[in-house]
Amino acid sequence: MVHYKRVKDVVSGWLTVFDDGSVDRTWTGPPQVKFMAEPVPPHDDFIDGVAVKDVVAGENSGSRFRIYLPERNDSSVDKLPVILHFHGGGFCISQADWFMYYAVYTRLARVANAIIVSVFLPLAPEHRLPAACDTGFAGLLWLRDISRNQGHEPWLNEYADFNRVFLIGDSSGGNIVHQVAARAGEEDLSPMRLAGAIPIHAGFMRSQRSKSELEQEQTPFLTLDMVDKFMELALPIGSTKDHPITCPMGEAAPAVEELKLPPYLYCVAEKDLIKDTEMEFYEALKKGEKDVELLINTGVGHSFYLNKIAVDMDPVTGSATEKLFEAIAEFINKH
C-alpha cells in the first residue's frame, strides 16, 4: 500500500513539514528573492578581491567549512585574523554556501582584511540541538589543531594569525557564538587565542511573548511563525524556548557572571522582533561585568544586512549595513 506524505505545516515559505516528520527546504515564497538561498560555487581565483574554497576537516570528522581569503598586497608579511562564522536560519534552514552569506562574508573579508571560516551546520529537525553548537565548537577545535600543527589547511597554515581568532554568527548563529564562547572558556586553546565574539541579532527569546514580538513588524527574515515553529523543530524534544541555548539569561542557563567569555561586540537591530530579549541578555552581560560593546542599528529589522535587495535598493538598509561592517572591522582591529 502506497503511503502519500501529507503536508503538516509550511513555515513562512522557508520549510515544509510532512506528517511523517520529514522536511522539504525548497523555497516557496516570492520567486524574486529565491536567488539569495541559492548556493554559490567556490572559486580559487580572486573575484572582487576574495577567493573562496570548501574544505572537509579530516577524513573521519566529516566537518565542512567554507573559507574566504582576501587578496593580499604582495609586500605584506602580516598574518590575517580569523573569523569563525556560524550561519543563521533558526537551526532549521540555510547553508554556509548560500548567496546571502557569500555576499556578506566576501564583503567582510575585504573590509576587515580577515580570513572567514564558515561552518556548514547540521540542521534540525533531523539534527536537533545541541548538534549545531557541538559542530560549531568542533570547528573552533579544528582551528586549534591547525595552530598546533596537528592539522593542515594551506590557506590557514600560511596566512592565519591564530592569536586573533573571532566568532561571528547571524541570528541563530549568534546563539552558537555564545555557546561556543562559553565552552571555549573551559578549554585549553593554546597557542590559539579567542580574541572576541560577535553575535549579530542572536535568537535569544523566552516562552512568554515579549513586547517587541507583539509590536514590531515581521519581515521575511523573521516572523512569529518562524520563531515558534523553528524552535519547536530545533530544541530538544520536551524543551521550551526557556532552554539555555535560546534563553542564556534564564534560570536554566549557567550564571553569566560565572562564565569566562572573550570581549563581545553585541549587535542589535532597532526593529528586531526579538529585540527585547536580545537586550535582556545584553543587560545580563553588563551585570556580569563582562567586556561587551553594544551596537544598535536604527531603522532596520532582524538580519537586515542579509537582504541583498534591500542593501542595494534601500538607503536606510545600505547605510546600516555599512555601519555594521565598519563596527565589526574596528572591533577586530582593536582586539
Short mmCIF file of N, CA and C in Angstrom, two decimals, residues 199-268:
data_model
loop_
_atom_site.label_atom_id
_atom_site.label_comp_id
_atom_site.label_asym_id
_atom_site.label_seq_id
_atom_site.Cartn_x
_atom_site.Cartn_y
_atom_site.Cartn_z
N PRO A 199 27.99 38.23 18.26
CA PRO A 199 26.63 37.75 17.95
C PRO A 199 25.83 38.86 17.27
N ILE A 200 25.29 38.57 16.08
CA ILE A 200 24.50 39.56 15.35
C ILE A 200 23.04 39.13 15.37
N HIS A 201 22.21 39.88 16.07
CA HIS A 201 20.76 39.61 16.15
C HIS A 201 20.50 38.19 16.63
N ALA A 202 21.17 37.81 17.72
CA ALA A 202 21.08 36.45 18.25
C ALA A 202 19.64 36.07 18.57
N GLY A 203 19.32 34.82 18.35
CA GLY A 203 17.97 34.32 18.56
C GLY A 203 17.67 34.03 20.02
N PHE A 204 17.80 35.04 20.87
CA PHE A 204 17.51 34.89 22.28
C PHE A 204 16.05 35.25 22.54
N MET A 205 15.37 34.41 23.30
CA MET A 205 13.92 34.58 23.48
C MET A 205 13.49 33.85 24.74
N ARG A 206 12.23 34.03 25.06
CA ARG A 206 11.61 33.32 26.17
C ARG A 206 10.31 32.69 25.70
N SER A 207 9.76 31.79 26.51
CA SER A 207 8.48 31.16 26.18
C SER A 207 7.37 32.19 26.09
N GLN A 208 7.41 33.17 26.99
CA GLN A 208 6.40 34.21 27.00
C GLN A 208 6.75 35.28 25.98
N ARG A 209 5.76 35.70 25.19
CA ARG A 209 5.98 36.73 24.19
C ARG A 209 6.50 38.02 24.83
N SER A 210 7.49 38.62 24.19
CA SER A 210 8.00 39.92 24.65
C SER A 210 7.19 41.05 24.01
N LYS A 211 7.38 42.24 24.53
CA LYS A 211 6.68 43.41 23.98
C LYS A 211 7.07 43.64 22.52
N SER A 212 8.36 43.48 22.21
CA SER A 212 8.79 43.72 20.83
C SER A 212 8.23 42.66 19.88
N GLU A 213 8.06 41.42 20.34
CA GLU A 213 7.45 40.39 19.49
C GLU A 213 6.01 40.76 19.13
N LEU A 214 5.33 41.38 20.06
CA LEU A 214 3.93 41.74 19.84
C LEU A 214 3.78 43.02 19.02
N GLU A 215 4.79 43.89 19.04
CA GLU A 215 4.63 45.21 18.44
C GLU A 215 5.45 45.45 17.18
N GLN A 216 6.60 44.79 17.04
CA GLN A 216 7.46 45.06 15.90
C GLN A 216 6.92 44.42 14.62
N GLU A 217 7.29 45.01 13.49
CA GLU A 217 6.87 44.49 12.19
C GLU A 217 7.62 43.20 11.86
N GLN A 218 6.91 42.23 11.31
CA GLN A 218 7.53 40.99 10.88
C GLN A 218 8.16 41.20 9.49
N THR A 219 9.25 40.48 9.23
CA THR A 219 9.94 40.57 7.94
C THR A 219 10.17 39.17 7.40
N PRO A 220 10.54 39.03 6.12
CA PRO A 220 10.82 37.69 5.58
C PRO A 220 11.93 36.95 6.32
N PHE A 221 12.78 37.72 7.01
CA PHE A 221 13.89 37.09 7.72
C PHE A 221 13.53 36.72 9.16
N LEU A 222 12.39 37.17 9.65
CA LEU A 222 11.93 36.72 10.96
C LEU A 222 10.44 37.05 11.13
N THR A 223 9.65 35.99 11.25
CA THR A 223 8.23 36.10 11.57
C THR A 223 7.97 35.37 12.87
N LEU A 224 6.86 35.65 13.50
CA LEU A 224 6.50 34.92 14.72
C LEU A 224 6.31 33.44 14.41
N ASP A 225 5.84 33.15 13.20
CA ASP A 225 5.69 31.77 12.75
C ASP A 225 7.04 31.05 12.78
N MET A 226 8.07 31.73 12.28
CA MET A 226 9.41 31.15 12.29
C MET A 226 9.93 30.99 13.71
N VAL A 227 9.74 32.03 14.53
CA VAL A 227 10.20 31.97 15.92
C VAL A 227 9.63 30.74 16.62
N ASP A 228 8.33 30.54 16.47
CA ASP A 228 7.66 29.44 17.19
C ASP A 228 7.98 28.08 16.59
N LYS A 229 7.82 27.95 15.28
CA LYS A 229 7.90 26.62 14.66
C LYS A 229 9.33 26.13 14.48
N PHE A 230 10.25 27.04 14.16
CA PHE A 230 11.64 26.61 14.08
C PHE A 230 12.14 26.13 15.44
N MET A 231 11.77 26.82 16.51
CA MET A 231 12.22 26.40 17.83
C MET A 231 11.59 25.06 18.23
N GLU A 232 10.34 24.86 17.84
CA GLU A 232 9.68 23.58 18.12
C GLU A 232 10.41 22.43 17.42
N LEU A 233 10.92 22.70 16.22
CA LEU A 233 11.64 21.68 15.46
C LEU A 233 13.09 21.51 15.92
N ALA A 234 13.67 22.58 16.46
CA ALA A 234 15.11 22.57 16.74
C ALA A 234 15.48 22.18 18.16
N LEU A 235 14.70 22.62 19.13
CA LEU A 235 15.05 22.36 20.53
C LEU A 235 14.88 20.88 20.88
N PRO A 236 15.60 20.40 21.87
CA PRO A 236 15.39 19.01 22.30
C PRO A 236 13.92 18.76 22.61
N ILE A 237 13.45 17.59 22.25
CA ILE A 237 12.03 17.26 22.45
C ILE A 237 11.66 17.45 23.93
N GLY A 238 10.58 18.16 24.16
CA GLY A 238 10.13 18.43 25.52
C GLY A 238 10.62 19.75 26.07
N SER A 239 11.54 20.42 25.34
CA SER A 239 12.08 21.70 25.80
C SER A 239 11.21 22.86 25.31
N THR A 240 11.33 23.97 25.99
CA THR A 240 10.66 25.21 25.58
C THR A 240 11.73 26.24 25.19
N LYS A 241 11.29 27.40 24.78
CA LYS A 241 12.22 28.47 24.44
C LYS A 241 13.05 28.94 25.63
N ASP A 242 12.69 28.51 26.83
CA ASP A 242 13.48 28.85 28.01
C ASP A 242 14.72 27.97 28.17
N HIS A 243 14.99 27.16 27.15
CA HIS A 243 16.19 26.33 27.14
C HIS A 243 17.43 27.22 27.13
N PRO A 244 18.54 26.82 27.77
CA PRO A 244 19.73 27.67 27.86
C PRO A 244 20.29 28.15 26.52
N ILE A 245 20.12 27.38 25.45
CA ILE A 245 20.65 27.81 24.15
C ILE A 245 19.87 29.00 23.60
N THR A 246 18.56 29.02 23.83
CA THR A 246 17.74 30.11 23.33
C THR A 246 17.45 31.17 24.39
N CYS A 247 17.70 30.85 25.65
CA CYS A 247 17.47 31.81 26.72
C CYS A 247 18.65 31.77 27.70
N PRO A 248 19.83 32.26 27.26
CA PRO A 248 21.02 32.19 28.12
C PRO A 248 20.96 33.12 29.32
N MET A 249 19.93 33.98 29.37
CA MET A 249 19.75 34.86 30.53
C MET A 249 18.73 34.28 31.50
N GLY A 250 18.22 33.09 31.20
CA GLY A 250 17.17 32.49 32.01
C GLY A 250 17.70 31.66 33.17
N GLU A 251 16.77 31.20 33.99
CA GLU A 251 17.14 30.45 35.20
C GLU A 251 17.78 29.11 34.89
N ALA A 252 17.47 28.52 33.74
CA ALA A 252 18.02 27.21 33.40
C ALA A 252 19.45 27.29 32.87
N ALA A 253 19.90 28.49 32.53
CA ALA A 253 21.22 28.68 31.93
C ALA A 253 22.27 28.92 33.01
N PRO A 254 23.54 28.63 32.71
CA PRO A 254 24.61 28.96 33.65
C PRO A 254 24.63 30.45 33.93
N ALA A 255 24.96 30.83 35.15
CA ALA A 255 25.03 32.24 35.52
C ALA A 255 26.08 32.95 34.66
N VAL A 256 25.69 34.04 34.02
CA VAL A 256 26.59 34.73 33.10
C VAL A 256 27.86 35.18 33.80
N GLU A 257 27.74 35.64 35.04
CA GLU A 257 28.92 36.15 35.74
C GLU A 257 29.96 35.06 36.01
N GLU A 258 29.55 33.80 35.94
CA GLU A 258 30.49 32.71 36.19
C GLU A 258 31.17 32.21 34.92
N LEU A 259 30.75 32.72 33.77
CA LEU A 259 31.33 32.28 32.50
C LEU A 259 32.61 33.06 32.20
N LYS A 260 33.58 32.37 31.61
CA LYS A 260 34.81 33.01 31.16
C LYS A 260 34.64 33.30 29.67
N LEU A 261 34.34 34.58 29.36
CA LEU A 261 34.00 34.95 27.99
C LEU A 261 35.02 35.93 27.42
N PRO A 262 35.22 35.89 26.10
CA PRO A 262 36.05 36.91 25.45
C PRO A 262 35.27 38.21 25.33
N PRO A 263 35.90 39.29 24.89
CA PRO A 263 35.14 40.52 24.62
C PRO A 263 34.05 40.27 23.58
N TYR A 264 32.89 40.93 23.78
CA TYR A 264 31.76 40.79 22.86
C TYR A 264 31.50 42.12 22.14
N LEU A 265 31.24 42.04 20.83
CA LEU A 265 30.55 43.11 20.11
C LEU A 265 29.14 42.58 19.89
N TYR A 266 28.19 43.15 20.61
CA TYR A 266 26.83 42.62 20.65
C TYR A 266 25.95 43.49 19.76
N CYS A 267 25.45 42.90 18.67
CA CYS A 267 24.76 43.66 17.63
C CYS A 267 23.25 43.44 17.68
N VAL A 268 22.52 44.54 17.70
CA VAL A 268 21.06 44.52 17.81
C VAL A 268 20.48 45.44 16.75
#
